């Protein structure tokens, strides 16, 4: 079965409500290539406005993180129930910025994956190695450990309902990109490390732009992209979405 290309915009801590509406109007006005699935993940505060803007059209709504409990004494947190109510059907979990700055652990990611699936929200599980791990050739060890931990104990069919994003930390926001063949090899290794990932969509993230997207998306294992900086302007995001057209058309 062919895996449908998926392009996800992770807006991180960018865009007010007004800016969100403006960007989504631009995105909605553009003809999107058939067969390419497109998701945007604005900040929590902009989700209701984003939902309104996306009511017509095919772009779907994601969140950048969530708590695993349905409700409770967790000051500042947002639950899967709350996200689902807002029309959110995707959530990025275990992003390296969450792991580094907000102490998100592999164990927490595993709980969140289960909670998201239980609420009909597709987890996009982010894994990736640091610059030091990269230099020390510890990439495969790191990312397979993270992937195995995130999906530990899940039935293979549930693993197959998730998405994985390989984001080398040194490539995020740096302008440095992993070589397409190298990213392909890492993603292939992750796929092989966990039962159920055979048909799971696997994304590359880290300085993906219109200029390098086609080469990355031509790789057999890379089903799409998780885009930070280039998702903040319509033209640069749409260039990546457009680059996925060829992949969607490959039989
Ligand atoms: P950049 O595309 O800005 O490198 O960010 C990648 C990322 O972290 C997406 O989640």
mmCIF file of C-alpha atoms and ligand atoms in Angstrom:
data_model
loop_
_atom_site.group_PDB
_atom_site.id
_atom_site.type_symbol
_atom_site.label_atom_id
_atom_site.label_comp_id
_atom_site.label_asym_id
_atom_site.label_seq_id
_atom_site.Cartn_x
_atom_site.Cartn_y
_atom_site.Cartn_z
ATOM 1 C CA UNK A 1 0.000 0.000 0.000
ATOM 2 C CA UNK A 2 1.309 3.416 -0.947
ATOM 3 C CA UNK A 3 1.901 5.860 1.911
ATOM 4 C CA UNK A 4 0.274 9.229 1.352
ATOM 5 C CA UNK A 5 2.709 12.178 1.539
ATOM 6 C CA UNK A 6 2.205 14.337 4.624
ATOM 7 C CA UNK A 7 3.510 17.871 5.171
ATOM 8 C CA UNK A 8 3.142 19.303 8.688
ATOM 9 C CA UNK A 9 3.811 22.913 9.674
ATOM 10 C CA UNK A 10 5.009 23.285 13.257
ATOM 11 C CA UNK A 11 4.579 26.964 13.961
ATOM 12 C CA UNK A 12 6.204 26.700 17.411
ATOM 13 C CA UNK A 13 5.685 29.899 19.481
ATOM 14 C CA UNK A 14 4.812 32.084 16.502
ATOM 15 C CA UNK A 15 1.643 33.791 15.261
ATOM 16 C CA UNK A 16 -1.047 35.721 17.065
ATOM 17 C CA UNK A 17 -4.680 35.040 16.259
ATOM 18 C CA UNK A 18 -4.712 37.772 13.615
ATOM 19 C CA UNK A 19 -1.491 36.447 12.056
ATOM 20 C CA UNK A 20 -2.886 32.930 12.111
ATOM 21 C CA UNK A 21 -5.991 33.980 10.220
ATOM 22 C CA UNK A 22 -3.925 35.855 7.637
ATOM 23 C CA UNK A 23 -1.556 32.938 6.964
ATOM 24 C CA UNK A 24 -4.334 30.351 6.789
ATOM 25 C CA UNK A 25 -6.292 32.513 4.345
ATOM 26 C CA UNK A 26 -3.251 32.584 2.085
ATOM 27 C CA UNK A 27 -2.781 28.840 2.372
ATOM 28 C CA UNK A 28 -6.441 28.177 1.698
ATOM 29 C CA UNK A 29 -6.410 30.350 -1.393
ATOM 30 C CA UNK A 30 -3.707 28.179 -2.962
ATOM 31 C CA UNK A 31 -4.576 25.056 -4.956
ATOM 32 C CA UNK A 32 -2.985 22.152 -3.083
ATOM 33 C CA UNK A 33 -1.633 19.167 -4.985
ATOM 34 C CA UNK A 34 -4.047 16.239 -4.866
ATOM 35 C CA UNK A 35 -2.926 13.344 -2.726
ATOM 36 C CA UNK A 36 -0.748 15.424 -0.397
ATOM 37 C CA UNK A 37 -2.028 15.660 3.166
ATOM 38 C CA UNK A 38 -1.341 19.029 4.829
ATOM 39 C CA UNK A 39 -1.477 19.766 8.578
ATOM 40 C CA UNK A 40 -0.722 22.990 10.458
ATOM 41 C CA UNK A 41 0.055 23.144 14.180
ATOM 42 C CA UNK A 42 -0.456 26.711 15.457
ATOM 43 C CA UNK A 43 -0.036 27.674 19.133
ATOM 44 C CA UNK A 44 -2.912 26.706 21.461
ATOM 45 C CA UNK A 45 -4.235 30.273 21.637
ATOM 46 C CA UNK A 46 -4.830 30.363 17.883
ATOM 47 C CA UNK A 47 -6.506 26.940 17.536
ATOM 48 C CA UNK A 48 -10.152 28.135 17.651
ATOM 49 C CA UNK A 49 -9.496 30.807 15.016
ATOM 50 C CA UNK A 50 -7.533 28.309 12.941
ATOM 51 C CA UNK A 51 -10.413 25.885 13.084
ATOM 52 C CA UNK A 52 -12.763 28.558 11.753
ATOM 53 C CA UNK A 53 -10.404 29.412 8.922
ATOM 54 C CA UNK A 54 -9.933 25.747 7.986
ATOM 55 C CA UNK A 55 -13.606 24.781 8.132
ATOM 56 C CA UNK A 56 -13.766 24.725 4.333
ATOM 57 C CA UNK A 57 -10.901 22.972 2.632
ATOM 58 C CA UNK A 58 -8.613 20.061 3.245
ATOM 59 C CA UNK A 59 -5.889 21.441 5.537
ATOM 60 C CA UNK A 60 -6.086 19.768 8.942
ATOM 61 C CA UNK A 61 -5.352 21.024 12.415
ATOM 62 C CA UNK A 62 -2.629 19.847 14.769
ATOM 63 C CA UNK A 63 -1.293 20.791 18.202
ATOM 64 C CA UNK A 64 2.351 21.052 19.238
ATOM 65 C CA UNK A 65 2.099 19.069 22.466
ATOM 66 C CA UNK A 66 -0.489 17.876 24.973
ATOM 67 C CA UNK A 67 -0.828 16.315 28.421
ATOM 68 C CA UNK A 68 -1.727 12.650 28.656
ATOM 69 C CA UNK A 69 -4.529 12.986 31.255
ATOM 70 C CA UNK A 70 -8.089 13.904 30.304
ATOM 71 C CA UNK A 71 -8.287 16.515 33.099
ATOM 72 C CA UNK A 72 -6.725 17.149 36.502
ATOM 73 C CA UNK A 73 -4.492 19.374 38.613
ATOM 74 C CA UNK A 74 -1.865 20.070 35.926
ATOM 75 C CA UNK A 75 -1.510 23.845 35.842
ATOM 76 C CA UNK A 76 -0.875 25.159 32.372
ATOM 77 C CA UNK A 77 -1.481 21.879 30.554
ATOM 78 C CA UNK A 78 -3.940 21.033 27.764
ATOM 79 C CA UNK A 79 -5.620 17.630 27.478
ATOM 80 C CA UNK A 80 -6.536 15.448 24.487
ATOM 81 C CA UNK A 81 -10.216 15.991 25.298
ATOM 82 C CA UNK A 82 -9.770 19.756 24.984
ATOM 83 C CA UNK A 83 -7.828 19.432 21.751
ATOM 84 C CA UNK A 84 -10.309 17.058 20.193
ATOM 85 C CA UNK A 85 -13.131 19.458 21.052
ATOM 86 C CA UNK A 86 -11.281 22.139 19.060
ATOM 87 C CA UNK A 87 -11.095 19.949 15.970
ATOM 88 C CA UNK A 88 -7.464 18.978 16.504
ATOM 89 C CA UNK A 89 -6.764 15.572 14.932
ATOM 90 C CA UNK A 90 -2.933 15.578 15.032
ATOM 91 C CA UNK A 91 -0.445 16.230 17.791
ATOM 92 C CA UNK A 92 3.357 16.538 17.749
ATOM 93 C CA UNK A 93 4.817 14.600 20.687
ATOM 94 C CA UNK A 94 8.376 14.446 21.958
ATOM 95 C CA UNK A 95 9.679 17.360 19.909
ATOM 96 C CA UNK A 96 13.326 17.947 20.818
ATOM 97 C CA UNK A 97 12.430 21.416 22.131
ATOM 98 C CA UNK A 98 9.880 19.845 24.503
ATOM 99 C CA UNK A 99 12.453 17.275 25.569
ATOM 100 C CA UNK A 100 15.244 19.841 26.049
ATOM 101 C CA UNK A 101 13.410 22.825 27.572
ATOM 102 C CA UNK A 102 10.390 21.213 29.244
ATOM 103 C CA UNK A 103 11.887 17.927 30.455
ATOM 104 C CA UNK A 104 9.633 15.708 28.371
ATOM 105 C CA UNK A 105 10.812 12.127 28.855
ATOM 106 C CA UNK A 106 10.502 9.030 26.684
ATOM 107 C CA UNK A 107 8.100 7.673 29.283
ATOM 108 C CA UNK A 108 5.848 10.738 29.097
ATOM 109 C CA UNK A 109 5.900 10.530 25.301
ATOM 110 C CA UNK A 110 4.761 6.888 25.501
ATOM 111 C CA UNK A 111 1.797 7.859 27.716
ATOM 112 C CA UNK A 112 0.898 10.731 25.419
ATOM 113 C CA UNK A 113 0.969 8.487 22.342
ATOM 114 C CA UNK A 114 -1.567 6.180 23.979
ATOM 115 C CA UNK A 115 -3.749 9.082 25.125
ATOM 116 C CA UNK A 116 -3.758 10.667 21.675
ATOM 117 C CA UNK A 117 -4.734 7.402 19.988
ATOM 118 C CA UNK A 118 -7.492 6.850 22.551
ATOM 119 C CA UNK A 119 -9.010 10.211 21.571
ATOM 120 C CA UNK A 120 -8.761 9.884 17.803
ATOM 121 C CA UNK A 121 -5.758 12.204 17.544
ATOM 122 C CA UNK A 122 -2.836 11.011 15.419
ATOM 123 C CA UNK A 123 0.494 11.295 17.256
ATOM 124 C CA UNK A 124 3.467 12.621 15.307
ATOM 125 C CA UNK A 125 6.334 11.268 17.396
ATOM 126 C CA UNK A 126 9.539 13.251 16.999
ATOM 127 C CA UNK A 127 12.933 11.622 17.472
ATOM 128 C CA UNK A 128 16.428 12.889 16.771
ATOM 129 C CA UNK A 129 20.036 12.994 17.839
ATOM 130 C CA UNK A 130 22.148 15.881 19.160
ATOM 131 C CA UNK A 131 25.141 17.260 17.280
ATOM 132 C CA UNK A 132 27.479 15.356 19.617
ATOM 133 C CA UNK A 133 25.625 12.092 19.116
ATOM 134 C CA UNK A 134 25.760 12.718 15.369
ATOM 135 C CA UNK A 135 29.529 13.273 15.462
ATOM 136 C CA UNK A 136 29.999 10.188 17.608
ATOM 137 C CA UNK A 137 27.987 8.055 15.173
ATOM 138 C CA UNK A 138 25.395 7.402 17.879
ATOM 139 C CA UNK A 139 22.435 8.508 15.732
ATOM 140 C CA UNK A 140 20.898 5.102 15.164
ATOM 141 C CA UNK A 141 21.252 4.126 18.812
ATOM 142 C CA UNK A 142 19.558 7.327 19.954
ATOM 143 C CA UNK A 143 16.661 7.396 17.518
ATOM 144 C CA UNK A 144 15.823 3.707 17.737
ATOM 145 C CA UNK A 145 15.825 3.937 21.543
ATOM 146 C CA UNK A 146 13.456 6.903 21.378
ATOM 147 C CA UNK A 147 11.160 5.168 18.910
ATOM 148 C CA UNK A 148 11.098 1.885 20.834
ATOM 149 C CA UNK A 149 10.315 3.783 24.050
ATOM 150 C CA UNK A 150 7.514 5.812 22.478
ATOM 151 C CA UNK A 151 5.771 2.713 21.139
ATOM 152 C CA UNK A 152 6.664 0.242 23.911
ATOM 153 C CA UNK A 153 3.869 -2.246 24.503
ATOM 154 C CA UNK A 154 1.621 -0.860 21.761
ATOM 155 C CA UNK A 155 0.013 -3.335 19.388
ATOM 156 C CA UNK A 156 1.593 -3.161 15.904
ATOM 157 C CA UNK A 157 -1.721 -2.026 14.404
ATOM 158 C CA UNK A 158 -1.743 0.939 16.815
ATOM 159 C CA UNK A 159 1.880 1.758 15.958
ATOM 160 C CA UNK A 160 0.702 1.788 12.359
ATOM 161 C CA UNK A 161 -1.806 4.555 13.183
ATOM 162 C CA UNK A 162 0.992 6.932 14.240
ATOM 163 C CA UNK A 163 3.459 9.127 12.365
ATOM 164 C CA UNK A 164 7.176 9.429 13.152
ATOM 165 C CA UNK A 165 9.279 12.521 12.460
ATOM 166 C CA UNK A 166 13.053 12.177 12.332
ATOM 167 C CA UNK A 167 14.501 15.567 13.249
ATOM 168 C CA UNK A 168 18.274 15.724 13.765
ATOM 169 C CA UNK A 169 18.556 18.375 16.492
ATOM 170 C CA UNK A 170 21.596 19.963 14.837
ATOM 171 C CA UNK A 171 19.541 20.530 11.685
ATOM 172 C CA UNK A 172 16.630 22.327 13.406
ATOM 173 C CA UNK A 173 16.606 26.025 12.614
ATOM 174 C CA UNK A 174 20.283 25.897 11.649
ATOM 175 C CA UNK A 175 20.102 25.839 7.877
ATOM 176 C CA UNK A 176 22.033 22.561 7.990
ATOM 177 C CA UNK A 177 20.194 19.652 6.421
ATOM 178 C CA UNK A 178 20.906 15.954 6.666
ATOM 179 C CA UNK A 179 21.910 14.478 3.298
ATOM 180 C CA UNK A 180 18.795 12.957 1.683
ATOM 181 C CA UNK A 181 20.414 9.505 1.492
ATOM 182 C CA UNK A 182 21.553 9.761 5.121
ATOM 183 C CA UNK A 183 18.091 10.791 6.331
ATOM 184 C CA UNK A 184 16.617 7.968 4.276
ATOM 185 C CA UNK A 185 18.935 5.449 5.924
ATOM 186 C CA UNK A 186 18.142 6.657 9.455
ATOM 187 C CA UNK A 187 14.411 6.568 8.782
ATOM 188 C CA UNK A 188 14.720 3.093 7.279
ATOM 189 C CA UNK A 189 16.482 1.945 10.459
ATOM 190 C CA UNK A 190 13.742 3.390 12.667
ATOM 191 C CA UNK A 191 11.143 1.656 10.518
ATOM 192 C CA UNK A 192 12.937 -1.636 10.951
ATOM 193 C CA UNK A 193 13.357 -1.201 14.718
ATOM 194 C CA UNK A 194 9.697 -1.265 15.752
ATOM 195 C CA UNK A 195 7.047 -3.723 14.645
ATOM 196 C CA UNK A 196 4.157 -1.901 13.047
ATOM 197 C CA UNK A 197 6.149 0.962 11.509
ATOM 198 C CA UNK A 198 6.208 -0.644 8.046
ATOM 199 C CA UNK A 199 3.218 1.364 6.832
ATOM 200 C CA UNK A 200 3.604 4.304 9.218
ATOM 201 C CA UNK A 201 4.383 7.615 7.607
ATOM 202 C CA UNK A 202 7.864 8.821 8.466
ATOM 203 C CA UNK A 203 8.739 12.488 8.064
ATOM 204 C CA UNK A 204 12.028 14.344 7.914
ATOM 205 C CA UNK A 205 12.388 17.635 9.801
ATOM 206 C CA UNK A 206 15.249 20.094 10.198
ATOM 207 C CA UNK A 207 15.775 23.084 7.888
ATOM 208 C CA UNK A 208 13.527 21.616 5.211
ATOM 209 C CA UNK A 209 12.839 24.289 2.589
ATOM 210 C CA UNK A 210 11.406 24.576 -0.902
ATOM 211 C CA UNK A 211 14.936 24.235 -2.305
ATOM 212 C CA UNK A 212 15.815 20.934 -0.624
ATOM 213 C CA UNK A 213 12.369 19.353 -0.223
ATOM 214 C CA UNK A 214 12.202 17.600 -3.596
ATOM 215 C CA UNK A 215 15.479 15.749 -3.025
ATOM 216 C CA UNK A 216 14.403 14.626 0.450
ATOM 217 C CA UNK A 217 10.922 13.604 -0.709
ATOM 218 C CA UNK A 218 12.379 11.580 -3.572
ATOM 219 C CA UNK A 219 13.859 9.156 -1.024
ATOM 220 C CA UNK A 220 11.863 5.946 -0.650
ATOM 221 C CA UNK A 221 11.579 6.070 3.147
ATOM 222 C CA UNK A 222 10.753 9.794 3.525
ATOM 223 C CA UNK A 223 6.981 10.253 3.338
ATOM 224 C CA UNK A 224 6.858 13.937 4.138
ATOM 225 C CA UNK A 225 8.185 16.773 6.250
ATOM 226 C CA UNK A 226 7.832 18.431 9.631
ATOM 227 C CA UNK A 227 8.518 22.057 8.881
ATOM 228 C CA UNK A 228 9.414 24.823 11.331
ATOM 229 C CA UNK A 229 10.690 28.135 9.966
ATOM 230 C CA UNK A 230 9.526 27.594 6.404
ATOM 231 C CA UNK A 231 5.954 26.954 7.591
ATOM 232 C CA UNK A 232 5.590 30.528 8.850
ATOM 233 C CA UNK A 233 5.118 32.083 5.398
ATOM 234 C CA UNK A 234 2.650 30.869 2.810
ATOM 235 C CA UNK A 235 5.090 30.907 -0.120
ATOM 236 C CA UNK A 236 7.822 28.904 1.587
ATOM 237 C CA UNK A 237 5.370 26.368 3.053
ATOM 238 C CA UNK A 238 3.502 25.952 -0.216
ATOM 239 C CA UNK A 239 6.787 25.359 -2.043
ATOM 240 C CA UNK A 240 7.377 22.319 0.172
ATOM 241 C CA UNK A 241 3.788 21.120 -0.237
ATOM 242 C CA UNK A 242 4.252 21.449 -3.993
ATOM 243 C CA UNK A 243 7.482 19.452 -3.825
ATOM 244 C CA UNK A 244 5.454 16.540 -2.431
ATOM 245 C CA UNK A 245 3.264 16.451 -5.550
ATOM 246 C CA UNK A 246 5.632 14.153 -7.415
ATOM 247 C CA UNK A 247 5.666 11.692 -4.518
ATOM 248 C CA UNK A 248 1.852 11.656 -4.405
ATOM 249 C CA UNK A 249 1.773 10.826 -8.111
ATOM 250 C CA UNK A 250 4.322 8.012 -7.990
ATOM 251 C CA UNK A 251 2.398 4.751 -8.341
HETATM 252 P P1 LIG B 1 13.078 24.147 11.116
HETATM 253 O O1 LIG B 1 12.315 23.734 9.872
HETATM 254 O O2 LIG B 1 12.916 25.589 11.447
HETATM 255 O O3 LIG B 1 14.495 23.685 11.072
HETATM 256 O O4 LIG B 1 12.384 23.373 12.337
HETATM 257 C C1 LIG B 1 12.186 22.012 12.246
HETATM 258 C C2 LIG B 1 11.332 21.598 13.390
HETATM 259 O O5 LIG B 1 11.749 21.593 14.532
HETATM 260 C C3 LIG B 1 9.941 21.204 13.074
HETATM 261 O O6 LIG B 1 9.347 20.580 14.158
#
